[in-house]
Amino acid sequence: MSGLTIFSDTAPQQQPLWQSRDAQEIQRQLAQIGVRFERWQADRELGDNPQPQAVIAAYQHEIDRLVAEKGYQSWDVISMRPRPRTAPGAARKIPVRTYARRG
């Protein structure tokens, strides 16, 4: 699932200027600022906590397509998952990002 929320850079505490979980809407919104957004389907089941090498293998056909199209020299695997609450009454879960570079 993907989601995009856009806040004002001059008043970030106010309500979002725009938000959506619809991939096509997100793609259109990001295209306006020159950002490419794609959602890929893995060619195998990855489970709950796959190793970076397994993720790369599952998406290798898409990676190869982008390398051929754009000439990329390297790429990363980013894993995001909820962070356990560290204090009683924590208000929200914060994503944990891990990176693995290949290429």
mmCIF file of N, CA and C in Angstrom:
data_model
loop_
_atom_site.group_PDB
_atom_site.id
_atom_site.type_symbol
_atom_site.label_atom_id
_atom_site.label_comp_id
_atom_site.label_asym_id
_atom_site.label_seq_id
_atom_site.Cartn_x
_atom_site.Cartn_y
_atom_site.Cartn_z
ATOM 1 N N MET A 1 0.844 -1.174 0.000
ATOM 2 C CA MET A 1 0.000 0.000 0.000
ATOM 3 C C MET A 1 0.887 1.235 0.000
ATOM 4 N N SER A 2 0.473 2.228 -0.710
ATOM 5 C CA SER A 2 1.187 3.497 -0.777
ATOM 6 C C SER A 2 0.272 4.605 -0.305
ATOM 7 N N GLY A 3 0.882 5.617 0.260
ATOM 8 C CA GLY A 3 0.140 6.796 0.671
ATOM 9 C C GLY A 3 1.026 8.016 0.535
ATOM 10 N N LEU A 4 0.425 9.122 0.190
ATOM 11 C CA LEU A 4 1.158 10.377 0.068
ATOM 12 C C LEU A 4 0.348 11.468 0.737
ATOM 13 N N THR A 5 1.008 12.209 1.616
ATOM 14 C CA THR A 5 0.393 13.354 2.279
ATOM 15 C C THR A 5 1.292 14.559 2.043
ATOM 16 N N ILE A 6 0.718 15.646 1.583
ATOM 17 C CA ILE A 6 1.468 16.867 1.311
ATOM 18 C C ILE A 6 1.029 17.935 2.302
ATOM 19 N N PHE A 7 2.026 18.474 3.005
ATOM 20 C CA PHE A 7 1.785 19.546 3.968
ATOM 21 C C PHE A 7 2.383 20.843 3.437
ATOM 22 N N SER A 8 1.903 21.941 3.929
ATOM 23 C CA SER A 8 2.468 23.246 3.599
ATOM 24 C C SER A 8 3.860 23.349 4.212
ATOM 25 N N ASP A 9 4.806 23.889 3.458
ATOM 26 C CA ASP A 9 6.137 24.077 4.039
ATOM 27 C C ASP A 9 6.202 25.321 4.919
ATOM 28 N N THR A 10 5.183 26.174 4.855
ATOM 29 C CA THR A 10 5.160 27.362 5.712
ATOM 30 C C THR A 10 4.289 27.177 6.949
ATOM 31 N N ALA A 11 3.399 26.191 6.921
ATOM 32 C CA ALA A 11 2.526 25.929 8.075
ATOM 33 C C ALA A 11 2.312 24.417 8.217
ATOM 34 N N PRO A 12 3.389 23.665 8.522
ATOM 35 C CA PRO A 12 3.292 22.206 8.515
ATOM 36 C C PRO A 12 2.370 21.618 9.582
ATOM 37 N N GLN A 13 2.033 22.371 10.617
ATOM 38 C CA GLN A 13 1.156 21.851 11.663
ATOM 39 C C GLN A 13 -0.312 21.879 11.259
ATOM 40 N N GLN A 14 -0.642 22.575 10.206
ATOM 41 C CA GLN A 14 -2.029 22.647 9.755
ATOM 42 C C GLN A 14 -2.426 21.362 9.043
ATOM 43 N N GLN A 15 -3.682 21.267 8.680
ATOM 44 C CA GLN A 15 -4.184 20.102 7.960
ATOM 45 C C GLN A 15 -3.412 19.925 6.650
ATOM 46 N N PRO A 16 -3.299 18.696 6.171
ATOM 47 C CA PRO A 16 -2.594 18.464 4.907
ATOM 48 C C PRO A 16 -3.242 19.221 3.752
ATOM 49 N N LEU A 17 -2.411 19.623 2.802
ATOM 50 C CA LEU A 17 -2.913 20.259 1.587
ATOM 51 C C LEU A 17 -3.532 19.229 0.650
ATOM 52 N N TRP A 18 -2.992 18.000 0.702
ATOM 53 C CA TRP A 18 -3.463 16.941 -0.194
ATOM 54 C C TRP A 18 -3.037 15.602 0.382
ATOM 55 N N GLN A 19 -3.888 14.601 0.220
ATOM 56 C CA GLN A 19 -3.485 13.248 0.604
ATOM 57 C C GLN A 19 -4.295 12.216 -0.161
ATOM 58 N N SER A 20 -3.647 11.082 -0.392
ATOM 59 C CA SER A 20 -4.310 10.000 -1.113
ATOM 60 C C SER A 20 -3.575 8.693 -0.860
ATOM 61 N N ARG A 21 -4.306 7.595 -0.999
ATOM 62 C CA ARG A 21 -3.732 6.250 -0.990
ATOM 63 C C ARG A 21 -3.932 5.577 -2.352
ATOM 64 N N ASP A 22 -4.424 6.334 -3.314
ATOM 65 C CA ASP A 22 -4.662 5.820 -4.659
ATOM 66 C C ASP A 22 -3.383 5.976 -5.484
ATOM 67 N N ALA A 23 -2.849 4.862 -5.985
ATOM 68 C CA ALA A 23 -1.568 4.881 -6.694
ATOM 69 C C ALA A 23 -1.588 5.791 -7.920
ATOM 70 N N GLN A 24 -2.677 5.800 -8.668
ATOM 71 C CA GLN A 24 -2.744 6.650 -9.863
ATOM 72 C C GLN A 24 -2.779 8.127 -9.492
ATOM 73 N N GLU A 25 -3.502 8.473 -8.442
ATOM 74 C CA GLU A 25 -3.519 9.869 -7.987
ATOM 75 C C GLU A 25 -2.139 10.284 -7.496
ATOM 76 N N ILE A 26 -1.480 9.410 -6.753
ATOM 77 C CA ILE A 26 -0.130 9.702 -6.260
ATOM 78 C C ILE A 26 0.817 9.898 -7.438
ATOM 79 N N GLN A 27 0.721 9.026 -8.429
ATOM 80 C CA GLN A 27 1.574 9.130 -9.610
ATOM 81 C C GLN A 27 1.377 10.475 -10.321
ATOM 82 N N ARG A 28 0.124 10.888 -10.496
ATOM 83 C CA ARG A 28 -0.157 12.179 -11.150
ATOM 84 C C ARG A 28 0.386 13.347 -10.324
ATOM 85 N N GLN A 29 0.188 13.297 -9.030
ATOM 86 C CA GLN A 29 0.640 14.384 -8.157
ATOM 87 C C GLN A 29 2.165 14.515 -8.209
ATOM 88 N N LEU A 30 2.863 13.399 -8.111
ATOM 89 C CA LEU A 30 4.321 13.440 -8.113
ATOM 90 C C LEU A 30 4.887 13.800 -9.480
ATOM 91 N N ALA A 31 4.207 13.411 -10.545
ATOM 92 C CA ALA A 31 4.672 13.745 -11.896
ATOM 93 C C ALA A 31 4.736 15.258 -12.097
ATOM 94 N N GLN A 32 3.889 15.993 -11.402
ATOM 95 C CA GLN A 32 3.882 17.458 -11.524
ATOM 96 C C GLN A 32 5.197 18.082 -11.075
ATOM 97 N N ILE A 33 5.936 17.381 -10.223
ATOM 98 C CA ILE A 33 7.222 17.906 -9.752
ATOM 99 C C ILE A 33 8.390 17.057 -10.259
ATOM 100 N N GLY A 34 8.128 16.253 -11.292
ATOM 101 C CA GLY A 34 9.191 15.486 -11.931
ATOM 102 C C GLY A 34 9.621 14.229 -11.202
ATOM 103 N N VAL A 35 8.766 13.700 -10.333
ATOM 104 C CA VAL A 35 9.090 12.480 -9.589
ATOM 105 C C VAL A 35 8.355 11.304 -10.220
ATOM 106 N N ARG A 36 9.083 10.259 -10.494
ATOM 107 C CA ARG A 36 8.511 9.040 -11.073
ATOM 108 C C ARG A 36 8.068 8.120 -9.935
ATOM 109 N N PHE A 37 6.842 7.635 -10.016
ATOM 110 C CA PHE A 37 6.283 6.742 -9.002
ATOM 111 C C PHE A 37 5.728 5.504 -9.686
ATOM 112 N N GLU A 38 6.192 4.337 -9.255
ATOM 113 C CA GLU A 38 5.706 3.069 -9.797
ATOM 114 C C GLU A 38 5.459 2.108 -8.643
ATOM 115 N N ARG A 39 4.525 1.209 -8.837
ATOM 116 C CA ARG A 39 4.315 0.103 -7.896
ATOM 117 C C ARG A 39 4.612 -1.177 -8.652
ATOM 118 N N TRP A 40 5.442 -2.017 -8.071
ATOM 119 C CA TRP A 40 5.875 -3.246 -8.723
ATOM 120 C C TRP A 40 5.300 -4.465 -8.017
ATOM 121 N N GLN A 41 5.127 -5.525 -8.780
ATOM 122 C CA GLN A 41 4.674 -6.807 -8.239
ATOM 123 C C GLN A 41 5.885 -7.740 -8.149
ATOM 124 N N ALA A 42 6.145 -8.271 -6.965
ATOM 125 C CA ALA A 42 7.246 -9.223 -6.793
ATOM 126 C C ALA A 42 6.929 -10.510 -7.545
ATOM 127 N N ASP A 43 7.959 -11.180 -8.028
ATOM 128 C CA ASP A 43 7.728 -12.430 -8.757
ATOM 129 C C ASP A 43 7.723 -13.654 -7.848
ATOM 130 N N ARG A 44 7.749 -13.411 -6.524
ATOM 131 C CA ARG A 44 7.693 -14.497 -5.541
ATOM 132 C C ARG A 44 7.208 -13.945 -4.210
ATOM 133 N N GLU A 45 6.805 -14.829 -3.333
ATOM 134 C CA GLU A 45 6.379 -14.433 -1.984
ATOM 135 C C GLU A 45 7.623 -14.084 -1.171
ATOM 136 N N LEU A 46 7.577 -12.958 -0.468
ATOM 137 C CA LEU A 46 8.747 -12.506 0.284
ATOM 138 C C LEU A 46 8.633 -12.713 1.792
ATOM 139 N N GLY A 47 7.457 -12.943 2.310
ATOM 140 C CA GLY A 47 7.317 -13.122 3.749
ATOM 141 C C GLY A 47 7.337 -11.796 4.482
ATOM 142 N N ASP A 48 7.405 -11.867 5.802
ATOM 143 C CA ASP A 48 7.294 -10.670 6.637
ATOM 144 C C ASP A 48 8.586 -9.877 6.792
ATOM 145 N N ASN A 49 9.734 -10.520 6.732
ATOM 146 C CA ASN A 49 10.993 -9.824 6.993
ATOM 147 C C ASN A 49 12.089 -10.353 6.062
ATOM 148 N N PRO A 50 11.957 -10.124 4.751
ATOM 149 C CA PRO A 50 12.926 -10.688 3.808
ATOM 150 C C PRO A 50 14.280 -9.986 3.884
ATOM 151 N N GLN A 51 15.305 -10.711 3.534
ATOM 152 C CA GLN A 51 16.648 -10.147 3.434
ATOM 153 C C GLN A 51 16.727 -9.282 2.170
ATOM 154 N N PRO A 52 17.570 -8.259 2.173
ATOM 155 C CA PRO A 52 17.677 -7.382 0.997
ATOM 156 C C PRO A 52 17.950 -8.135 -0.304
ATOM 157 N N GLN A 53 18.789 -9.176 -0.254
ATOM 158 C CA GLN A 53 19.107 -9.930 -1.466
ATOM 159 C C GLN A 53 17.862 -10.617 -2.031
ATOM 160 N N ALA A 54 16.964 -11.093 -1.158
ATOM 161 C CA ALA A 54 15.727 -11.737 -1.611
ATOM 162 C C ALA A 54 14.805 -10.720 -2.275
ATOM 163 N N VAL A 55 14.776 -9.510 -1.742
ATOM 164 C CA VAL A 55 13.944 -8.455 -2.327
ATOM 165 C C VAL A 55 14.474 -8.091 -3.712
ATOM 166 N N ILE A 56 15.779 -7.931 -3.818
ATOM 167 C CA ILE A 56 16.379 -7.612 -5.117
ATOM 168 C C ILE A 56 16.061 -8.707 -6.131
ATOM 169 N N ALA A 57 16.194 -9.959 -5.732
ATOM 170 C CA ALA A 57 15.906 -11.070 -6.647
ATOM 171 C C ALA A 57 14.444 -11.062 -7.092
ATOM 172 N N ALA A 58 13.532 -10.751 -6.181
ATOM 173 C CA ALA A 58 12.098 -10.757 -6.499
ATOM 174 C C ALA A 58 11.708 -9.636 -7.462
ATOM 175 N N TYR A 59 12.483 -8.568 -7.495
ATOM 176 C CA TYR A 59 12.185 -7.429 -8.367
ATOM 177 C C TYR A 59 13.242 -7.240 -9.458
ATOM 178 N N GLN A 60 14.095 -8.235 -9.662
ATOM 179 C CA GLN A 60 15.216 -8.089 -10.589
ATOM 180 C C GLN A 60 14.769 -7.692 -11.991
ATOM 181 N N HIS A 61 13.640 -8.216 -12.467
ATOM 182 C CA HIS A 61 13.161 -7.871 -13.813
ATOM 183 C C HIS A 61 12.827 -6.384 -13.923
ATOM 184 N N GLU A 62 12.266 -5.800 -12.871
ATOM 185 C CA GLU A 62 11.958 -4.361 -12.879
ATOM 186 C C GLU A 62 13.238 -3.534 -12.751
ATOM 187 N N ILE A 63 14.148 -3.997 -11.909
ATOM 188 C CA ILE A 63 15.436 -3.308 -11.755
ATOM 189 C C ILE A 63 16.169 -3.295 -13.093
ATOM 190 N N ASP A 64 16.217 -4.455 -13.755
ATOM 191 C CA ASP A 64 16.895 -4.539 -15.054
ATOM 192 C C ASP A 64 16.272 -3.589 -16.072
ATOM 193 N N ARG A 65 14.947 -3.467 -16.040
ATOM 194 C CA ARG A 65 14.248 -2.560 -16.960
ATOM 195 C C ARG A 65 14.689 -1.113 -16.724
ATOM 196 N N LEU A 66 14.745 -0.700 -15.464
ATOM 197 C CA LEU A 66 15.157 0.672 -15.167
ATOM 198 C C LEU A 66 16.629 0.913 -15.475
ATOM 199 N N VAL A 67 17.467 -0.078 -15.193
ATOM 200 C CA VAL A 67 18.890 0.055 -15.517
ATOM 201 C C VAL A 67 19.062 0.251 -17.023
ATOM 202 N N ALA A 68 18.337 -0.545 -17.814
ATOM 203 C CA ALA A 68 18.423 -0.412 -19.274
ATOM 204 C C ALA A 68 17.879 0.931 -19.745
ATOM 205 N N GLU A 69 16.803 1.380 -19.129
ATOM 206 C CA GLU A 69 16.155 2.626 -19.545
ATOM 207 C C GLU A 69 16.927 3.862 -19.110
ATOM 208 N N LYS A 70 17.409 3.868 -17.873
ATOM 209 C CA LYS A 70 18.011 5.075 -17.301
ATOM 210 C C LYS A 70 19.518 4.994 -17.092
ATOM 211 N N GLY A 71 20.093 3.794 -17.218
ATOM 212 C CA GLY A 71 21.533 3.654 -17.044
ATOM 213 C C GLY A 71 22.003 3.730 -15.602
ATOM 214 N N TYR A 72 21.139 3.416 -14.668
ATOM 215 C CA TYR A 72 21.521 3.477 -13.255
ATOM 216 C C TYR A 72 22.699 2.558 -12.974
ATOM 217 N N GLN A 73 23.566 2.992 -12.077
ATOM 218 C CA GLN A 73 24.744 2.230 -11.690
ATOM 219 C C GLN A 73 24.551 1.489 -10.366
ATOM 220 N N SER A 74 23.621 1.955 -9.535
ATOM 221 C CA SER A 74 23.394 1.321 -8.232
ATOM 222 C C SER A 74 21.950 1.532 -7.815
ATOM 223 N N TRP A 75 21.512 0.780 -6.812
ATOM 224 C CA TRP A 75 20.149 0.882 -6.297
ATOM 225 C C TRP A 75 20.140 0.405 -4.864
ATOM 226 N N ASP A 76 19.076 0.731 -4.151
ATOM 227 C CA ASP A 76 18.948 0.390 -2.736
ATOM 228 C C ASP A 76 17.681 -0.404 -2.487
ATOM 229 N N VAL A 77 17.697 -1.186 -1.423
ATOM 230 C CA VAL A 77 16.501 -1.822 -0.891
ATOM 231 C C VAL A 77 16.173 -1.089 0.395
ATOM 232 N N ILE A 78 14.941 -0.624 0.515
ATOM 233 C CA ILE A 78 14.498 0.088 1.711
ATOM 234 C C ILE A 78 13.399 -0.729 2.361
ATOM 235 N N SER A 79 13.580 -1.039 3.623
ATOM 236 C CA SER A 79 12.591 -1.815 4.368
ATOM 237 C C SER A 79 11.969 -0.917 5.426
ATOM 238 N N MET A 80 10.647 -0.839 5.439
ATOM 239 C CA MET A 80 9.949 -0.016 6.426
ATOM 240 C C MET A 80 8.975 -0.890 7.197
ATOM 241 N N ARG A 81 9.018 -0.770 8.505
ATOM 242 C CA ARG A 81 8.089 -1.509 9.351
ATOM 243 C C ARG A 81 7.820 -0.689 10.599
ATOM 244 N N PRO A 82 6.704 -0.947 11.264
ATOM 245 C CA PRO A 82 6.402 -0.183 12.476
ATOM 246 C C PRO A 82 7.463 -0.398 13.547
ATOM 247 N N ARG A 83 7.738 0.639 14.263
ATOM 248 C CA ARG A 83 8.684 0.582 15.374
ATOM 249 C C ARG A 83 7.903 0.268 16.643
ATOM 250 N N PRO A 84 8.384 -0.654 17.455
ATOM 251 C CA PRO A 84 7.649 -0.953 18.688
ATOM 252 C C PRO A 84 7.575 0.279 19.586
ATOM 253 N N ARG A 85 6.506 0.357 20.321
ATOM 254 C CA ARG A 85 6.371 1.480 21.258
ATOM 255 C C ARG A 85 7.482 1.403 22.296
ATOM 256 N N THR A 86 8.122 2.527 22.516
ATOM 257 C CA THR A 86 9.236 2.543 23.456
ATOM 258 C C THR A 86 8.843 3.123 24.803
ATOM 259 N N ALA A 87 7.718 3.791 24.855
ATOM 260 C CA ALA A 87 7.271 4.377 26.119
ATOM 261 C C ALA A 87 5.777 4.146 26.261
ATOM 262 N N PRO A 88 5.304 3.966 27.489
ATOM 263 C CA PRO A 88 3.857 3.799 27.665
ATOM 264 C C PRO A 88 3.111 5.000 27.098
ATOM 265 N N GLY A 89 2.037 4.723 26.382
ATOM 266 C CA GLY A 89 1.211 5.799 25.842
ATOM 267 C C GLY A 89 1.766 6.446 24.595
ATOM 268 N N ALA A 90 2.746 5.810 23.950
ATOM 269 C CA ALA A 90 3.280 6.396 22.718
ATOM 270 C C ALA A 90 2.140 6.596 21.727
ATOM 271 N N ALA A 91 2.099 7.749 21.101
ATOM 272 C CA ALA A 91 0.947 8.130 20.286
ATOM 273 C C ALA A 91 0.902 7.437 18.932
ATOM 274 N N ARG A 92 2.049 7.149 18.338
ATOM 275 C CA ARG A 92 2.033 6.564 17.003
ATOM 276 C C ARG A 92 3.284 5.736 16.778
ATOM 277 N N LYS A 93 3.214 4.893 15.772
ATOM 278 C CA LYS A 93 4.377 4.097 15.392
ATOM 279 C C LYS A 93 5.149 4.852 14.326
ATOM 280 N N ILE A 94 6.447 4.810 14.436
ATOM 281 C CA ILE A 94 7.314 5.501 13.491
ATOM 282 C C ILE A 94 7.996 4.446 12.626
ATOM 283 N N PRO A 95 7.969 4.600 11.293
ATOM 284 C CA PRO A 95 8.598 3.589 10.442
ATOM 285 C C PRO A 95 10.098 3.514 10.677
ATOM 286 N N VAL A 96 10.631 2.313 10.589
ATOM 287 C CA VAL A 96 12.067 2.085 10.663
ATOM 288 C C VAL A 96 12.538 1.789 9.249
ATOM 289 N N ARG A 97 13.551 2.510 8.809
ATOM 290 C CA ARG A 97 14.059 2.315 7.450
ATOM 291 C C ARG A 97 15.424 1.644 7.532
ATOM 292 N N THR A 98 15.609 0.602 6.736
ATOM 293 C CA THR A 98 16.919 -0.021 6.616
ATOM 294 C C THR A 98 17.293 -0.022 5.147
ATOM 295 N N TYR A 99 18.574 0.098 4.873
ATOM 296 C CA TYR A 99 19.035 0.230 3.500
ATOM 297 C C TYR A 99 20.074 -0.837 3.180
ATOM 298 N N ALA A 100 20.047 -1.318 1.969
ATOM 299 C CA ALA A 100 21.081 -2.213 1.452
ATOM 300 C C ALA A 100 21.403 -1.750 0.041
ATOM 301 N N ARG A 101 22.647 -1.499 -0.229
ATOM 302 C CA ARG A 101 23.046 -0.988 -1.542
ATOM 303 C C ARG A 101 23.626 -2.121 -2.372
ATOM 304 N N ARG A 102 23.247 -2.124 -3.638
ATOM 305 C CA ARG A 102 23.791 -3.107 -4.565
ATOM 306 C C ARG A 102 24.049 -2.406 -5.883
ATOM 307 N N GLY A 103 25.072 -2.805 -6.539
ATOM 308 C CA GLY A 103 25.330 -2.259 -7.860
ATOM 309 C C GLY A 103 26.628 -1.535 -7.928
#
